[in-house]
Amino acid sequence: MLIKSFNTRQLISGDTLSIPYFSFTGKESGPSIYIQAGIHGQELMGYGVALCLIEHFKKSSPKGQITIVPKANPYGMNFKMAEATYGRFDPSTGSNWNRNYVNWIKDQSDFLEKYRSQPWDKIKSFLRQEALSNLEKLDNLPYANKLARQLQALAIQHDILLDLHCDGTSLPYAYCHEYALPYARGLDFEYYFTMSRYFKGSFDDATIFPFWSVFELMNLPIEQFDMMAFTLELGSKEYFNLKECQSFADRIIQFTNNPYERAQGNDRQTVCSQENFVDVYSSFAGMLYDFVPLGQWVGAGEPLCYLLRTDNKDCLLNERIMSVTYHKKCLPIARTIGSSVHEGMSILTCIT
Ligand SMILES: [Zn+2]
């Protein structure tokens, strides 16, 4: 095992934050896998999962190579406001910590013109060199962009990327691109959300976007693309349970043994395309209560929870009670961690 770190941010107090990472190289050849946790500071489970993985690989070398970053955003995880962690957004700018990754390839056709006669493996390594020469330019950047580039520079040296997150009050689920669903199934989640492929600045898209876009320009079928990036939502934010971390880690270890095995779907797994994964927004301001259990189908127009309105009209208590519904049959996967909402805030996210 190699423990390395890089400095990421100097603080006003004079201290400097650093990001440690752990690399394991097995004797057998195998895949190269990168796992990071905690880009959103209040999503705590990933840290425990990363430590369980490190513990395992210390004793039992992986096939191939694995790099683990347990605390991808130390600034975000330190930022407490009273009891809560303000971890999703940069407190100085309001930007989502997971939307700053960069598309470092300017012109895929131009790039490919230089190397067209080369096989994919060679082209991939040229792409990695090109990436590093771009991502290592860190001068005059907002901090969130610097952090994203530092993580991306490490991540792009691997073929398989896992970004560990949590949602509101949530069941565990996984995001993957459509072509990678058969591989993602090996992680044994109950719920999968398949994403279309376009650049949107989040880690799972941005880090492999330049690779898949060149791969497709070479007229190679995407099913043969040997890189993949998954976002794993490991339950609820601001929640921690080490036993559950171990259980997620066990599944990830299983996956790392043979990540290119294409698994069939089974009855236990529900797959939903991202456009059918919808938010239900509040039509009124108020207090939320009596949610239906997550993971249970609810009929069109049936109550998902109730809302006690907080407007200033003089009325009976009963008249303040509204049911929150969706116009289609849906299955709630996650809900807001708070019990009070303004009009127009997301209350639930549901499969439809
Ligand atoms: Zn997150």
Short mmCIF file of N, CA and C in Angstrom, two decimals, residues 213-291:
data_model
loop_
_atom_site.label_atom_id
_atom_site.label_comp_id
_atom_site.label_asym_id
_atom_site.label_seq_id
_atom_site.Cartn_x
_atom_site.Cartn_y
_atom_site.Cartn_z
N SER A 213 -16.10 10.23 -25.82
CA SER A 213 -16.39 10.99 -27.04
C SER A 213 -15.35 10.68 -28.12
N VAL A 214 -14.09 10.46 -27.73
CA VAL A 214 -13.08 10.06 -28.71
C VAL A 214 -13.34 8.63 -29.17
N PHE A 215 -13.68 7.76 -28.23
CA PHE A 215 -13.96 6.36 -28.55
C PHE A 215 -15.05 6.25 -29.61
N GLU A 216 -16.10 7.03 -29.45
CA GLU A 216 -17.20 6.99 -30.42
C GLU A 216 -16.81 7.59 -31.77
N LEU A 217 -15.95 8.60 -31.70
CA LEU A 217 -15.47 9.18 -32.96
C LEU A 217 -14.66 8.18 -33.77
N MET A 218 -14.08 7.21 -33.06
CA MET A 218 -13.32 6.15 -33.74
C MET A 218 -14.25 5.09 -34.34
N ASN A 219 -15.56 5.34 -34.21
CA ASN A 219 -16.59 4.40 -34.69
C ASN A 219 -16.53 3.05 -33.99
N LEU A 220 -16.12 3.08 -32.73
CA LEU A 220 -16.12 1.84 -31.95
C LEU A 220 -17.43 1.78 -31.17
N PRO A 221 -18.03 0.58 -31.03
CA PRO A 221 -19.33 0.51 -30.33
C PRO A 221 -19.16 0.77 -28.83
N ILE A 222 -20.04 1.56 -28.28
CA ILE A 222 -19.91 1.98 -26.88
C ILE A 222 -19.94 0.78 -25.94
N GLU A 223 -20.58 -0.32 -26.35
CA GLU A 223 -20.62 -1.52 -25.50
C GLU A 223 -19.22 -2.08 -25.28
N GLN A 224 -18.29 -1.72 -26.18
CA GLN A 224 -16.91 -2.22 -26.00
C GLN A 224 -16.03 -1.24 -25.23
N PHE A 225 -16.60 -0.12 -24.84
CA PHE A 225 -15.84 0.91 -24.11
C PHE A 225 -15.45 0.34 -22.75
N ASP A 226 -14.17 0.44 -22.40
CA ASP A 226 -13.69 -0.24 -21.19
C ASP A 226 -13.59 0.71 -19.98
N MET A 227 -14.23 1.87 -20.06
CA MET A 227 -14.22 2.77 -18.92
C MET A 227 -15.66 2.98 -18.44
N MET A 228 -15.83 3.19 -17.16
CA MET A 228 -17.18 3.43 -16.63
C MET A 228 -17.07 4.24 -15.36
N ALA A 229 -18.11 5.00 -15.08
CA ALA A 229 -18.14 5.82 -13.86
C ALA A 229 -19.52 5.70 -13.24
N PHE A 230 -19.56 5.35 -11.97
CA PHE A 230 -20.83 5.20 -11.27
C PHE A 230 -20.88 6.15 -10.08
N THR A 231 -22.06 6.71 -9.85
CA THR A 231 -22.30 7.46 -8.62
C THR A 231 -23.15 6.56 -7.73
N LEU A 232 -22.61 6.24 -6.56
CA LEU A 232 -23.33 5.35 -5.65
C LEU A 232 -23.89 6.16 -4.50
N GLU A 233 -25.20 6.15 -4.37
CA GLU A 233 -25.88 6.87 -3.28
C GLU A 233 -26.09 5.84 -2.16
N LEU A 234 -25.40 6.07 -1.05
CA LEU A 234 -25.33 5.05 0.00
C LEU A 234 -26.30 5.35 1.15
N GLY A 235 -27.53 5.72 0.80
CA GLY A 235 -28.52 6.01 1.83
C GLY A 235 -28.56 7.50 2.16
N SER A 236 -28.86 7.81 3.42
CA SER A 236 -29.19 9.19 3.80
C SER A 236 -27.96 10.01 4.17
N LYS A 237 -28.02 11.29 3.81
CA LYS A 237 -26.97 12.22 4.25
C LYS A 237 -27.10 12.46 5.76
N GLU A 238 -26.06 12.94 6.38
CA GLU A 238 -26.03 13.19 7.84
C GLU A 238 -26.35 11.92 8.64
N TYR A 239 -26.12 10.76 8.05
CA TYR A 239 -26.38 9.48 8.72
C TYR A 239 -25.11 8.66 8.63
N PHE A 240 -24.83 7.93 9.68
CA PHE A 240 -23.64 7.08 9.64
C PHE A 240 -23.91 5.79 10.39
N ASN A 241 -23.51 4.67 9.78
CA ASN A 241 -23.66 3.36 10.41
C ASN A 241 -22.53 2.48 9.87
N LEU A 242 -21.59 2.18 10.74
CA LEU A 242 -20.38 1.48 10.29
C LEU A 242 -20.68 0.07 9.77
N LYS A 243 -21.68 -0.60 10.37
CA LYS A 243 -22.03 -1.95 9.88
C LYS A 243 -22.53 -1.87 8.44
N GLU A 244 -23.37 -0.87 8.18
CA GLU A 244 -23.87 -0.71 6.81
C GLU A 244 -22.73 -0.35 5.85
N CYS A 245 -21.76 0.43 6.36
CA CYS A 245 -20.59 0.77 5.53
C CYS A 245 -19.87 -0.51 5.13
N GLN A 246 -19.71 -1.41 6.08
CA GLN A 246 -19.01 -2.67 5.80
C GLN A 246 -19.76 -3.47 4.74
N SER A 247 -21.09 -3.45 4.84
CA SER A 247 -21.88 -4.20 3.88
C SER A 247 -21.74 -3.61 2.46
N PHE A 248 -21.74 -2.27 2.34
CA PHE A 248 -21.49 -1.66 1.03
C PHE A 248 -20.08 -2.01 0.54
N ALA A 249 -19.11 -1.94 1.48
CA ALA A 249 -17.72 -2.24 1.09
C ALA A 249 -17.60 -3.67 0.58
N ASP A 250 -18.30 -4.61 1.23
CA ASP A 250 -18.23 -6.02 0.80
C ASP A 250 -18.72 -6.15 -0.65
N ARG A 251 -19.79 -5.41 -0.98
CA ARG A 251 -20.31 -5.49 -2.34
C ARG A 251 -19.35 -4.86 -3.35
N ILE A 252 -18.71 -3.77 -2.93
CA ILE A 252 -17.74 -3.12 -3.84
C ILE A 252 -16.53 -4.05 -4.05
N ILE A 253 -16.10 -4.71 -2.98
CA ILE A 253 -14.96 -5.65 -3.09
C ILE A 253 -15.32 -6.76 -4.09
N GLN A 254 -16.52 -7.28 -3.94
CA GLN A 254 -17.00 -8.33 -4.85
C GLN A 254 -16.96 -7.82 -6.30
N PHE A 255 -17.43 -6.61 -6.49
CA PHE A 255 -17.44 -5.99 -7.83
C PHE A 255 -16.01 -5.86 -8.38
N THR A 256 -15.08 -5.44 -7.52
CA THR A 256 -13.71 -5.18 -8.01
C THR A 256 -13.02 -6.47 -8.45
N ASN A 257 -13.50 -7.61 -7.98
CA ASN A 257 -12.90 -8.88 -8.40
C ASN A 257 -13.11 -9.14 -9.89
N ASN A 258 -14.22 -8.64 -10.41
CA ASN A 258 -14.52 -8.93 -11.81
C ASN A 258 -15.44 -7.86 -12.40
N PRO A 259 -14.96 -6.63 -12.50
CA PRO A 259 -15.87 -5.53 -12.87
C PRO A 259 -16.38 -5.58 -14.30
N TYR A 260 -15.71 -6.34 -15.17
CA TYR A 260 -16.17 -6.38 -16.56
C TYR A 260 -17.14 -7.53 -16.83
N GLU A 261 -17.56 -8.19 -15.75
CA GLU A 261 -18.57 -9.22 -15.93
C GLU A 261 -19.93 -8.54 -16.14
N ARG A 262 -20.64 -8.95 -17.18
CA ARG A 262 -21.94 -8.32 -17.47
C ARG A 262 -23.03 -9.14 -16.81
N ALA A 263 -23.70 -8.54 -15.83
CA ALA A 263 -24.73 -9.27 -15.08
C ALA A 263 -26.09 -9.05 -15.73
N GLN A 264 -26.93 -10.06 -15.66
CA GLN A 264 -28.33 -9.95 -16.13
C GLN A 264 -29.14 -9.23 -15.07
N GLY A 265 -30.24 -8.64 -15.49
CA GLY A 265 -31.17 -8.07 -14.51
C GLY A 265 -31.85 -9.16 -13.71
N ASN A 266 -32.36 -8.81 -12.55
CA ASN A 266 -33.16 -9.77 -11.79
C ASN A 266 -34.34 -9.03 -11.16
N ASP A 267 -35.26 -9.81 -10.59
CA ASP A 267 -36.51 -9.22 -10.08
C ASP A 267 -36.28 -8.23 -8.95
N ARG A 268 -35.19 -8.39 -8.26
CA ARG A 268 -34.92 -7.52 -7.10
C ARG A 268 -34.48 -6.12 -7.55
N GLN A 269 -34.01 -6.00 -8.79
CA GLN A 269 -33.44 -4.72 -9.22
C GLN A 269 -34.44 -3.94 -10.09
N THR A 270 -34.62 -2.68 -9.76
CA THR A 270 -35.48 -1.80 -10.55
C THR A 270 -34.58 -0.82 -11.29
N VAL A 271 -34.83 -0.70 -12.60
CA VAL A 271 -34.03 0.23 -13.41
C VAL A 271 -34.95 1.32 -13.93
N CYS A 272 -34.49 2.56 -13.84
CA CYS A 272 -35.32 3.70 -14.25
C CYS A 272 -34.42 4.65 -15.02
N SER A 273 -34.90 5.13 -16.18
CA SER A 273 -34.08 6.12 -16.88
C SER A 273 -34.21 7.45 -16.14
N GLN A 274 -33.18 8.27 -16.27
CA GLN A 274 -33.12 9.45 -15.41
C GLN A 274 -34.30 10.40 -15.62
N GLU A 275 -34.85 10.42 -16.86
CA GLU A 275 -35.99 11.33 -17.08
C GLU A 275 -37.25 10.87 -16.36
N ASN A 276 -37.30 9.59 -15.96
CA ASN A 276 -38.44 9.11 -15.19
C ASN A 276 -38.20 9.13 -13.68
N PHE A 277 -37.10 9.76 -13.28
CA PHE A 277 -36.78 9.92 -11.86
C PHE A 277 -37.13 11.38 -11.55
N VAL A 278 -38.26 11.60 -10.89
CA VAL A 278 -38.80 12.97 -10.82
C VAL A 278 -38.79 13.51 -9.39
N ASP A 279 -38.72 14.83 -9.30
CA ASP A 279 -38.90 15.50 -8.02
C ASP A 279 -40.36 15.87 -7.86
N VAL A 280 -40.87 15.76 -6.65
CA VAL A 280 -42.21 16.26 -6.33
C VAL A 280 -42.00 17.53 -5.49
N TYR A 281 -42.51 18.66 -6.00
CA TYR A 281 -42.28 19.95 -5.35
C TYR A 281 -43.49 20.37 -4.52
N SER A 282 -43.23 21.14 -3.49
CA SER A 282 -44.34 21.59 -2.64
C SER A 282 -45.09 22.74 -3.32
N SER A 283 -46.42 22.65 -3.28
CA SER A 283 -47.25 23.73 -3.84
C SER A 283 -47.54 24.79 -2.79
N PHE A 284 -47.27 24.45 -1.53
CA PHE A 284 -47.53 25.38 -0.42
C PHE A 284 -46.33 25.33 0.52
N ALA A 285 -46.24 26.36 1.37
CA ALA A 285 -45.25 26.31 2.45
C ALA A 285 -45.89 25.60 3.64
N GLY A 286 -45.06 24.86 4.39
CA GLY A 286 -45.64 24.21 5.56
C GLY A 286 -44.74 23.17 6.19
N MET A 287 -45.36 22.38 7.06
CA MET A 287 -44.67 21.32 7.80
C MET A 287 -45.10 19.97 7.22
N LEU A 288 -44.13 19.08 7.03
CA LEU A 288 -44.40 17.78 6.40
C LEU A 288 -44.49 16.68 7.44
N TYR A 289 -45.39 15.73 7.20
CA TYR A 289 -45.49 14.59 8.13
C TYR A 289 -46.17 13.41 7.44
N ASP A 290 -46.12 12.26 8.12
CA ASP A 290 -46.78 11.02 7.64
C ASP A 290 -46.40 10.64 6.20
N PHE A 291 -45.11 10.51 5.96
CA PHE A 291 -44.65 10.06 4.64
C PHE A 291 -44.98 8.58 4.45
#
